[in-house]
Amino acid sequence: MELFYSDNCNNNQCVLAQEESMHCVKVLRHKVGDAINVIDGCGTLYHCVIESCSPKETVARINSVESDWGAHNYKLRMAVAPPKNIERYEWFAEKATEIGIDEIYPIIGDYSQRKVLKTERLKRIVLSAAKQSLKGAVPKIAEPLSVRDFIIASKDFESDCEKIICYCDDVEDTSKYLISNLLKDKKSVVVMIGPEGDFSKEEAKFAIENGFKVASLGTSRLRIETAALTAVGVTYFLNQ
Amino acid sequence: MELFYSDNCNNNQCVLAQEESMHCVKVLRHKVGDAINVIDGCGTLYHCVIESCSPKETVARINSVESDWGAHNYKLRMAVAPPKNIERYEWFAEKATEIGIDEIYPIIGDYSQRKVLKTERLKRIVLSAAKQSLKGAVPKIAEPLSVRDFIIASKDFESDCEKIICYCDDVEDTSKYLISNLLKDKKSVVVMIGPEGDFSKEEAKFAIENGFKVASLGTSRLRIETAALTAVGVTYFLNQ
């Protein structure tokens, strides 16, 4: 199934911007009168017919609408420190989109080797992954922020949001859960995965003070992107 | 932690073949008397001291042994049809090794677009992934075989092996489970994942006749390698 993306849909029509129009008209050779499917990236699928098209702009009339198209029934935010090799992070973003995720927060920790990340490429990757896996909603990619700033920002998440920090060290006076034991039947979940060097003791302490539960990812030694994707996968299965 | 591989370990010594010796002597500049760690790929870690070394062969005396080193407490076999893009299969093999898997069977189905697969590269990938993720056991990579031949071969698996076929179509007179509901506290599991075009009705029927349960991977539309890796991940978590 071929999907186009438009951030310019109203009750009557979807307008494809230049890049999507180019693909629609030049590559796929669509013409006025052709039926196309358009996602708005916010969860809605529009069945449309092309009214006018050019490589610069395509206007399609909406015939019918499917909301929450390809949606999952939980809200998952992953706050993951980008590894040195950025391709591994892009891979995580693509796979997480296929499985089901809502927001990705690149976080920079005290021990992060990578302190900067450009999000443009990531946004293109999750858009194409959402199209490929037939999802009307495209995950949001936040701009990078520090672990502390993310923890503060997480205070605005849903009140029933299960907040989890995956931390390898032991923590005094705090119980540590296997992550899968925290995920069953949750409406809203956020999982923090630290950099190669893990979170600092201060970062972990600050997370716990702000309502995060400390979780383990089991006995295997996982790379950042593998740890993050297994967390996405188990959240998906335990909330089907 | 730096690991070497040897398929030639006895009670007293480990012998590194040419490739590992080259890496040990030329790249890492190890000398007689140096302490090195060697895995035998079958689950055992040997703490050794180099007795003699050259780029062709290195002999190391065993000082102590750790068996079941980095082992997981379940046996998981994944029978997965290779996708057109073989890199995606190699990626699955690498990540599955990190998480925990015992055997990978490339299976060729009636609807497989890819009918052949060279296993040499896969074997190198899982060996280096096992070293990187500190596991003494290296997953076995079977030679490709047809779906039917694999189902017949699976009759020799443990009698308590939970046999699962992930199949998208509905099947008459057979209940379909969410895969995660079949995996908890299992000693032995085998999961079959079909090609882009899924298994044929006849293949699914043959699997069911031979004791496979039909499972769903949930509501998302997953690529072969993503489906396979999520199955590995949820098996891992539900059997910690």
Short mmCIF file of C-alpha atoms in Angstrom, two decimals:
data_model
loop_
_atom_site.label_atom_id
_atom_site.label_comp_id
_atom_site.label_asym_id
_atom_site.label_seq_id
_atom_site.Cartn_x
_atom_site.Cartn_y
_atom_site.Cartn_z
CA MET A 1 0.00 0.00 0.00
CA GLU A 2 1.43 3.32 -1.13
CA LEU A 3 1.19 6.24 1.30
CA PHE A 4 1.88 9.93 0.98
CA TYR A 5 2.48 12.37 3.82
CA SER A 6 0.93 15.80 4.18
CA ASP A 7 1.07 18.26 7.06
CA ASN A 8 -1.58 20.30 5.29
CA CYS A 9 -4.91 18.45 5.50
CA ASN A 10 -8.26 20.04 6.29
CA ASN A 11 -11.80 18.65 6.18
CA ASN A 12 -11.91 18.69 2.39
CA GLN A 13 -8.44 18.23 0.97
CA CYS A 14 -4.82 17.19 1.54
CA VAL A 15 -2.03 19.23 -0.02
CA LEU A 16 1.25 17.43 -0.73
CA ALA A 17 4.34 19.63 -0.49
CA GLN A 18 7.16 19.59 -3.04
CA GLU A 19 9.02 16.41 -2.05
CA GLU A 20 5.91 14.25 -1.81
CA SER A 21 4.44 15.82 -4.98
CA MET A 22 7.65 15.09 -6.86
CA HIS A 23 7.46 11.45 -5.77
CA CYS A 24 3.75 11.27 -6.58
CA VAL A 25 3.92 12.89 -10.02
CA LYS A 26 7.42 12.20 -11.35
CA VAL A 27 8.26 8.83 -9.82
CA LEU A 28 4.85 7.18 -9.53
CA ARG A 29 3.36 9.09 -12.51
CA HIS A 30 0.05 9.84 -10.79
CA LYS A 31 -2.44 12.05 -12.64
CA VAL A 32 -5.58 14.05 -11.87
CA GLY A 33 -8.36 11.62 -10.94
CA ASP A 34 -6.05 8.98 -9.44
CA ALA A 35 -6.91 7.65 -5.98
CA ILE A 36 -4.13 8.08 -3.39
CA ASN A 37 -3.81 7.50 0.36
CA VAL A 38 -2.42 10.25 2.56
CA ILE A 39 -1.37 10.22 6.22
CA ASP A 40 -1.18 13.39 8.28
CA GLY A 41 1.46 11.96 10.62
CA CYS A 42 -0.90 12.50 13.55
CA GLY A 43 -2.78 9.20 13.22
CA THR A 44 -5.29 9.84 10.42
CA LEU A 45 -5.41 8.15 7.03
CA TYR A 46 -7.18 10.01 4.21
CA HIS A 47 -8.48 8.25 1.08
CA CYS A 48 -8.24 10.92 -1.59
CA VAL A 49 -8.54 11.63 -5.31
CA ILE A 50 -6.04 13.94 -7.02
CA GLU A 51 -7.67 17.20 -8.11
CA SER A 52 -4.56 18.98 -9.35
CA CYS A 53 -0.93 17.94 -9.43
CA SER A 54 2.51 19.22 -10.33
CA PRO A 55 6.01 18.35 -9.09
CA LYS A 56 5.70 21.40 -6.83
CA GLU A 57 2.30 20.79 -5.25
CA THR A 58 -0.46 18.19 -5.36
CA VAL A 59 -4.00 18.80 -4.14
CA ALA A 60 -6.17 15.78 -3.36
CA ARG A 61 -9.88 15.77 -2.41
CA ILE A 62 -10.71 13.70 0.68
CA ASN A 63 -13.31 10.97 0.08
CA SER A 64 -13.08 9.12 3.40
CA VAL A 65 -11.14 9.22 6.65
CA GLU A 66 -9.75 6.58 9.03
CA SER A 67 -8.63 7.98 12.39
CA ASP A 68 -6.17 6.20 14.73
CA TRP A 69 -5.03 4.26 11.69
CA GLY A 70 -2.40 1.62 12.63
CA ALA A 71 -2.40 2.97 16.19
CA HIS A 72 -1.23 1.06 19.29
CA ASN A 73 -3.21 1.19 22.53
CA TYR A 74 -0.47 2.57 24.80
CA LYS A 75 1.65 5.70 24.83
CA LEU A 76 5.38 4.99 24.83
CA ARG A 77 8.15 7.55 25.14
CA MET A 78 11.75 6.38 24.88
CA ALA A 79 14.51 8.65 26.19
CA VAL A 80 17.69 7.14 24.79
CA ALA A 81 21.26 8.42 24.81
CA PRO A 82 22.70 8.43 21.27
CA PRO A 83 25.68 6.06 20.94
CA LYS A 84 28.94 7.02 19.22
CA ASN A 85 27.83 5.24 16.06
CA ILE A 86 24.74 7.22 15.06
CA GLU A 87 23.61 4.60 12.52
CA ARG A 88 22.71 2.39 15.47
CA TYR A 89 20.43 5.10 16.80
CA GLU A 90 18.79 5.55 13.40
CA TRP A 91 18.28 1.80 13.25
CA PHE A 92 16.60 1.89 16.66
CA ALA A 93 14.31 4.73 15.54
CA GLU A 94 13.26 2.82 12.40
CA LYS A 95 12.56 -0.46 14.20
CA ALA A 96 10.82 1.22 17.15
CA THR A 97 8.50 2.96 14.67
CA GLU A 98 7.59 -0.36 13.07
CA ILE A 99 6.76 -1.91 16.45
CA GLY A 100 4.99 1.06 18.00
CA ILE A 101 6.37 4.16 19.73
CA ASP A 102 5.12 7.72 20.19
CA GLU A 103 8.09 9.91 21.09
CA ILE A 104 11.87 9.56 21.00
CA TYR A 105 13.96 11.85 23.20
CA PRO A 106 17.70 11.89 22.51
CA ILE A 107 19.21 12.50 25.96
CA ILE A 108 22.75 13.55 26.79
CA GLY A 109 24.14 12.20 30.07
CA ASP A 110 27.13 13.05 32.24
CA TYR A 111 29.01 10.10 30.69
CA SER A 112 27.79 10.54 27.10
CA GLN A 113 30.55 10.32 24.52
CA ARG A 114 28.24 11.85 21.92
CA LYS A 115 27.02 15.27 23.01
CA VAL A 116 25.31 16.41 19.80
CA LEU A 117 22.76 14.93 17.42
CA LYS A 118 21.09 16.31 14.28
CA THR A 119 17.44 15.25 14.24
CA GLU A 120 16.62 15.97 10.55
CA ARG A 121 17.75 12.55 9.32
CA LEU A 122 16.00 10.81 12.20
CA LYS A 123 12.74 12.56 11.31
CA ARG A 124 12.99 11.37 7.70
CA ILE A 125 13.75 7.82 8.86
CA VAL A 126 10.73 7.55 11.19
CA LEU A 127 8.45 9.08 8.52
CA SER A 128 9.46 6.48 5.96
CA ALA A 129 9.27 3.69 8.59
CA ALA A 130 5.74 4.83 9.52
CA LYS A 131 4.70 4.71 5.86
CA GLN A 132 6.32 1.30 5.35
CA SER A 133 4.65 -0.17 8.44
CA LEU A 134 1.27 1.42 7.65
CA LYS A 135 0.91 3.77 10.58
CA GLY A 136 -0.97 7.05 10.41
CA ALA A 137 1.03 8.54 13.27
CA VAL A 138 4.71 9.40 12.86
CA PRO A 139 6.73 9.30 16.11
CA LYS A 140 7.90 12.68 17.38
CA ILE A 141 11.65 13.20 17.56
CA ALA A 142 12.53 15.69 20.28
CA GLU A 143 15.59 17.89 20.12
CA PRO A 144 18.45 16.55 22.31
CA LEU A 145 18.35 17.59 25.93
CA SER A 146 20.27 16.74 29.08
CA VAL A 147 19.17 13.85 31.29
CA ARG A 148 18.25 16.32 34.03
CA ASP A 149 16.21 18.53 31.69
CA PHE A 150 14.37 15.46 30.39
CA ILE A 151 13.53 14.32 33.92
CA ILE A 152 12.14 17.79 34.65
CA ALA A 153 10.20 17.79 31.36
CA SER A 154 8.73 14.38 32.27
CA LYS A 155 6.80 16.02 35.13
CA ASP A 156 4.32 17.16 32.45
CA PHE A 157 3.60 13.59 31.28
CA GLU A 158 0.29 11.86 32.11
CA SER A 159 -0.24 11.40 35.85
CA ASP A 160 -0.51 7.61 35.36
CA CYS A 161 2.70 7.48 33.31
CA GLU A 162 4.96 4.60 34.44
CA LYS A 163 8.44 6.18 34.58
CA ILE A 164 11.37 3.78 34.27
CA ILE A 165 15.12 4.32 34.31
CA CYS A 166 17.29 1.42 33.15
CA TYR A 167 20.33 1.60 35.39
CA CYS A 168 23.08 -1.00 35.75
CA ASP A 169 24.52 0.00 39.13
CA ASP A 170 22.79 -0.91 42.35
CA VAL A 171 20.87 1.85 44.11
CA GLU A 172 20.59 2.11 47.89
CA ASP A 173 17.13 2.06 49.48
CA THR A 174 15.47 1.49 46.11
CA SER A 175 14.07 -1.74 44.74
CA LYS A 176 15.11 -2.74 41.24
CA TYR A 177 12.59 -4.39 38.93
CA LEU A 178 12.99 -6.49 35.82
CA ILE A 179 11.60 -4.03 33.26
CA SER A 180 9.02 -6.48 31.91
CA ASN A 181 7.45 -6.65 35.38
CA LEU A 182 6.65 -2.94 35.20
CA LEU A 183 5.07 -2.83 31.76
CA LYS A 184 1.92 -4.95 31.76
CA ASP A 185 -1.35 -3.12 30.93
CA LYS A 186 0.09 0.37 31.13
CA LYS A 187 -1.59 3.30 29.41
CA SER A 188 1.52 5.42 29.42
CA VAL A 189 5.18 4.47 29.76
CA VAL A 190 8.51 6.31 29.57
CA VAL A 191 11.81 4.42 29.56
CA MET A 192 15.25 6.04 29.96
CA ILE A 193 18.30 4.27 28.51
CA GLY A 194 21.69 5.78 29.29
CA PRO A 195 24.93 6.12 27.31
CA GLU A 196 27.75 3.53 26.99
CA GLY A 197 29.04 4.64 30.40
CA ASP A 198 25.55 4.39 31.99
CA PHE A 199 23.89 7.21 33.94
CA SER A 200 25.90 8.92 36.66
CA LYS A 201 24.92 8.21 40.28
CA GLU A 202 23.60 11.79 40.50
CA GLU A 203 21.44 11.37 37.39
CA ALA A 204 19.98 8.11 38.73
CA LYS A 205 19.32 9.73 42.12
CA PHE A 206 17.59 12.70 40.47
CA ALA A 207 15.41 10.36 38.40
CA ILE A 208 14.37 8.36 41.47
CA GLU A 209 13.58 11.57 43.38
CA ASN A 210 11.30 12.47 40.49
CA GLY A 211 9.25 9.28 40.44
CA PHE A 212 11.29 7.00 38.17
CA LYS A 213 11.49 3.32 39.08
CA VAL A 214 14.85 1.61 38.58
CA ALA A 215 14.71 -1.30 36.16
CA SER A 216 17.07 -3.98 34.94
CA LEU A 217 17.13 -5.28 31.37
CA GLY A 218 18.07 -8.77 32.49
CA THR A 219 21.31 -10.68 32.49
CA SER A 220 22.60 -9.96 28.98
CA ARG A 221 24.96 -7.13 28.19
CA LEU A 222 23.05 -5.14 25.58
CA ARG A 223 24.17 -2.26 23.41
CA ILE A 224 22.21 0.97 23.85
CA GLU A 225 20.10 0.45 20.73
CA THR A 226 19.44 -3.21 21.49
CA ALA A 227 18.42 -2.40 25.07
CA ALA A 228 16.10 0.33 23.81
CA LEU A 229 14.49 -1.84 21.15
CA THR A 230 13.90 -4.79 23.48
CA ALA A 231 12.14 -2.37 25.85
CA VAL A 232 9.94 -1.19 22.98
CA GLY A 233 9.18 -4.78 21.97
CA VAL A 234 8.21 -5.99 25.42
CA THR A 235 6.05 -2.90 26.00
CA TYR A 236 4.29 -3.69 22.72
CA PHE A 237 3.60 -7.33 23.60
CA LEU A 238 2.55 -6.73 27.21
CA ASN A 239 0.01 -4.11 26.12
CA GLN A 240 -1.64 -5.83 23.16
CA MET B 1 37.01 -7.23 28.15
CA GLU B 2 38.99 -8.78 25.30
CA LEU B 3 38.05 -12.30 24.22
CA PHE B 4 39.63 -14.79 21.85
CA TYR B 5 37.94 -17.79 20.28
CA SER B 6 39.34 -21.28 20.04
CA ASP B 7 37.74 -24.51 18.85
CA ASN B 8 40.77 -26.36 20.17
CA CYS B 9 40.68 -26.32 23.98
CA ASN B 10 41.45 -29.32 26.21
CA ASN B 11 41.88 -29.58 29.99
CA ASN B 12 45.26 -27.90 29.93
CA GLN B 13 45.47 -25.47 27.03
CA CYS B 14 43.67 -23.47 24.36
CA VAL B 15 45.15 -23.22 20.89
CA LEU B 16 44.26 -20.14 18.81
CA ALA B 17 44.15 -20.75 15.08
CA GLN B 18 45.69 -18.39 12.51
CA GLU B 19 43.09 -15.60 12.41
CA GLU B 20 42.81 -15.26 16.19
CA SER B 21 46.58 -15.62 16.62
CA MET B 22 47.17 -12.87 14.07
CA HIS B 23 44.82 -10.58 15.99
CA CYS B 24 46.40 -11.55 19.32
CA VAL B 25 50.02 -11.17 18.28
CA LYS B 26 50.06 -8.59 15.47
CA VAL B 27 47.16 -6.30 16.38
CA LEU B 28 47.11 -6.51 20.18
CA ARG B 29 50.85 -7.23 20.47
CA HIS B 30 50.47 -9.96 23.09
CA LYS B 31 53.60 -11.84 24.17
CA VAL B 32 54.50 -15.05 26.03
CA GLY B 33 53.39 -14.70 29.66
CA ASP B 34 50.44 -12.38 28.92
CA ALA B 35 47.06 -13.29 30.43
CA ILE B 36 44.24 -13.71 27.87
CA ASN B 37 40.62 -14.86 27.99
CA VAL B 38 39.42 -17.49 25.55
CA ILE B 39 35.91 -18.76 24.78
CA ASP B 40 35.31 -22.13 23.18
CA GLY B 41 32.01 -21.04 21.61
CA CYS B 42 30.21 -23.78 23.55
CA GLY B 43 29.67 -21.79 26.75
CA THR B 44 33.02 -21.99 28.56
CA LEU B 45 35.40 -19.14 29.34
CA TYR B 46 39.06 -19.99 29.94
CA HIS B 47 41.44 -17.68 31.78
CA CYS B 48 44.81 -18.44 30.21
CA VAL B 49 48.44 -17.39 30.02
CA ILE B 50 50.24 -17.41 26.68
CA GLU B 51 52.92 -20.12 26.52
CA SER B 52 53.94 -19.70 22.91
CA CYS B 53 52.70 -17.39 20.18
CA SER B 54 53.17 -16.58 16.52
CA PRO B 55 50.84 -15.07 13.89
CA LYS B 56 50.11 -18.66 12.81
CA GLU B 57 49.32 -20.28 16.16
CA THR B 58 49.09 -19.28 19.80
CA VAL B 59 49.12 -21.78 22.68
CA ALA B 60 47.79 -20.61 26.05
CA ARG B 61 47.85 -22.53 29.34
CA ILE B 62 44.52 -22.67 31.17
CA ASN B 63 44.61 -21.29 34.72
CA SER B 64 40.88 -21.30 35.51
CA VAL B 65 37.56 -22.11 33.88
CA GLU B 66 34.06 -20.58 33.98
CA SER B 67 31.38 -22.81 32.45
CA ASP B 68 28.00 -21.52 31.19
CA TRP B 69 29.62 -18.11 31.01
CA GLY B 70 27.08 -15.44 29.95
CA ALA B 71 24.48 -18.15 29.44
CA HIS B 72 20.70 -17.65 29.42
CA ASN B 73 18.39 -20.10 31.19
CA TYR B 74 16.27 -21.14 28.21
CA LYS B 75 16.97 -22.76 24.86
CA LEU B 76 15.76 -20.68 21.90
CA ARG B 77 15.83 -21.74 18.27
CA MET B 78 14.69 -19.23 15.65
CA ALA B 79 13.75 -20.52 12.18
CA VAL B 80 13.58 -17.39 10.06
CA ALA B 81 13.18 -16.96 6.31
CA PRO B 82 15.95 -14.71 4.92
CA PRO B 83 14.55 -11.49 3.41
CA LYS B 84 15.62 -10.11 0.05
CA ASN B 85 17.98 -7.67 1.77
CA ILE B 86 20.43 -10.00 3.50
CA GLU B 87 21.89 -7.21 5.66
CA ARG B 88 18.63 -7.22 7.57
CA TYR B 89 19.13 -10.90 8.35
CA GLU B 90 22.71 -10.31 9.48
CA TRP B 91 21.46 -7.52 11.69
CA PHE B 92 18.91 -9.86 13.24
CA ALA B 93 21.60 -12.49 13.88
CA GLU B 94 23.85 -9.93 15.59
CA LYS B 95 21.14 -8.51 17.83
CA ALA B 96 19.66 -11.91 18.67
CA THR B 97 23.11 -13.06 19.80
CA GLU B 98 23.41 -10.04 22.12
CA ILE B 99 20.02 -10.76 23.69
CA GLY B 100 20.28 -14.53 23.88
CA ILE B 101 19.66 -17.22 21.27
CA ASP B 102 21.00 -20.74 20.70
CA GLU B 103 20.37 -21.69 17.09
CA ILE B 104 19.35 -19.84 13.91
CA TYR B 105 17.81 -21.84 11.06
CA PRO B 106 17.49 -20.03 7.72
CA ILE B 107 14.33 -21.55 6.23
CA ILE B 108 13.13 -21.32 2.63
CA GLY B 109 9.36 -21.24 2.15
CA ASP B 110 7.04 -21.72 -0.81
CA TYR B 111 6.74 -17.92 -1.10
CA SER B 112 10.40 -17.07 -0.36
CA GLN B 113 11.89 -14.55 -2.76
CA ARG B 114 15.38 -15.46 -1.54
CA LYS B 115 16.10 -19.15 -2.04
CA VAL B 116 19.81 -19.21 -1.21
CA LEU B 117 21.95 -17.95 1.67
CA LYS B 118 25.68 -18.24 2.39
CA THR B 119 26.21 -18.86 6.10
CA GLU B 120 29.96 -18.01 6.39
CA ARG B 121 29.36 -14.30 6.94
CA LEU B 122 26.56 -15.00 9.42
CA LYS B 123 28.87 -17.26 11.43
CA ARG B 124 31.51 -14.52 11.64
CA ILE B 125 28.87 -11.99 12.70
CA VAL B 126 27.47 -14.10 15.56
CA LEU B 127 30.99 -14.96 16.75
CA SER B 128 31.96 -11.30 17.01
CA ALA B 129 28.58 -10.44 18.56
CA ALA B 130 29.08 -13.18 21.18
CA LYS B 131 32.53 -11.80 22.03
CA GLN B 132 31.21 -8.24 22.18
CA SER B 133 28.31 -9.19 24.46
CA LEU B 134 30.48 -11.44 26.64
CA LYS B 135 28.93 -14.82 25.97
CA GLY B 136 30.86 -18.06 26.07
CA ALA B 137 28.44 -19.76 23.69
CA VAL B 138 28.22 -18.77 20.03
CA PRO B 139 24.82 -19.41 18.39
CA LYS B 140 24.77 -22.20 15.83
CA ILE B 141 23.90 -21.15 12.27
CA ALA B 142 22.28 -24.04 10.41
CA GLU B 143 22.54 -24.45 6.65
CA PRO B 144 19.37 -23.28 4.84
CA LEU B 145 16.61 -25.87 4.56
CA SER B 146 13.02 -25.90 3.39
CA VAL B 147 10.18 -25.12 5.79
CA ARG B 148 8.99 -28.73 5.52
CA ASP B 149 12.46 -30.17 6.19
CA PHE B 150 12.83 -27.89 9.22
CA ILE B 151 9.47 -29.02 10.61
CA ILE B 152 10.58 -32.64 10.22
CA ALA B 153 13.96 -31.86 11.84
CA SER B 154 12.15 -30.21 14.77
CA LYS B 155 10.78 -33.61 15.79
CA ASP B 156 14.21 -34.25 17.33
CA PHE B 157 13.98 -31.18 19.61
CA GLU B 158 13.38 -31.58 23.37
CA SER B 159 10.04 -33.19 24.20
CA ASP B 160 9.00 -30.10 26.22
CA CYS B 161 9.96 -27.73 23.38
CA GLU B 162 7.25 -25.10 22.78
CA LYS B 163 6.89 -25.00 18.99
CA ILE B 164 5.48 -21.79 17.53
CA ILE B 165 4.71 -20.72 13.97
CA CYS B 166 4.01 -17.03 13.39
CA TYR B 167 1.36 -17.00 10.70
CA CYS B 168 -0.69 -14.01 9.54
CA ASP B 169 -3.63 -15.81 7.90
CA ASP B 170 -6.39 -17.34 9.97
CA VAL B 171 -6.35 -21.10 10.40
CA GLU B 172 -9.50 -23.22 10.64
CA ASP B 173 -10.07 -25.32 13.77
CA THR B 174 -6.91 -23.94 15.39
CA SER B 175 -6.66 -21.33 18.10
CA LYS B 176 -4.23 -18.47 17.56
CA TYR B 177 -2.23 -17.09 20.48
CA LEU B 178 -0.43 -13.83 21.02
CA ILE B 179 3.15 -15.12 20.99
CA SER B 180 4.01 -13.58 24.38
CA ASN B 181 1.27 -15.73 25.95
CA LEU B 182 3.13 -18.88 24.90
CA LEU B 183 6.60 -17.96 26.12
CA LYS B 184 6.53 -17.56 29.90
CA ASP B 185 8.80 -19.94 31.88
CA LYS B 186 9.67 -22.19 28.97
CA LYS B 187 12.80 -24.36 29.02
CA SER B 188 12.85 -24.77 25.27
CA VAL B 189 11.25 -22.69 22.49
CA VAL B 190 11.34 -22.72 18.70
CA VAL B 191 9.76 -19.88 16.67
CA MET B 192 9.20 -19.95 12.90
CA ILE B 193 9.00 -16.65 11.01
CA GLY B 194 8.08 -16.83 7.33
CA PRO B 195 9.14 -14.86 4.25
CA GLU B 196 7.68 -11.55 3.00
CA GLY B 197 4.79 -13.50 1.45
CA ASP B 198 4.19 -15.46 4.69
CA PHE B 199 4.00 -19.26 4.88
CA SER B 200 1.79 -21.08 2.39
CA LYS B 201 -1.42 -22.64 3.71
CA GLU B 202 0.15 -26.07 3.18
CA GLU B 203 3.27 -25.14 5.18
CA ALA B 204 1.14 -23.82 8.06
CA LYS B 205 -1.04 -26.94 7.98
CA PHE B 206 2.04 -29.18 8.03
CA ALA B 207 3.48 -27.27 11.00
CA ILE B 208 0.22 -27.57 12.95
CA GLU B 209 0.03 -31.30 12.19
CA ASN B 210 3.51 -31.57 13.68
CA GLY B 211 2.79 -29.87 16.98
CA PHE B 212 3.36 -26.20 16.21
CA LYS B 213 1.02 -23.65 17.80
CA VAL B 214 -0.08 -20.73 15.65
CA ALA B 215 0.91 -17.36 17.06
CA SER B 216 0.34 -13.73 16.21
CA LEU B 217 2.93 -11.00 16.67
CA GLY B 218 0.30 -8.43 17.52
CA THR B 219 -1.28 -5.61 15.57
CA SER B 220 1.78 -4.00 13.99
CA ARG B 221 3.02 -4.89 10.54
CA LEU B 222 6.60 -5.98 11.19
CA ARG B 223 9.40 -6.77 8.77
CA ILE B 224 10.80 -10.30 8.98
CA GLU B 225 13.87 -9.26 10.99
CA THR B 226 11.89 -7.02 13.32
CA ALA B 227 9.33 -9.75 13.95
CA ALA B 228 12.11 -12.24 14.66
CA LEU B 229 13.98 -9.92 17.02
CA THR B 230 10.88 -8.95 19.01
CA ALA B 231 10.21 -12.68 19.48
CA VAL B 232 13.77 -13.14 20.77
CA GLY B 233 13.40 -10.14 23.10
CA VAL B 234 10.11 -11.21 24.65
CA THR B 235 11.38 -14.80 25.10
CA TYR B 236 14.38 -13.33 26.92
CA PHE B 237 12.33 -11.17 29.27
CA LEU B 238 9.66 -13.78 30.04
CA ASN B 239 12.30 -16.34 30.98
CA GLN B 240 14.64 -14.26 33.15
#
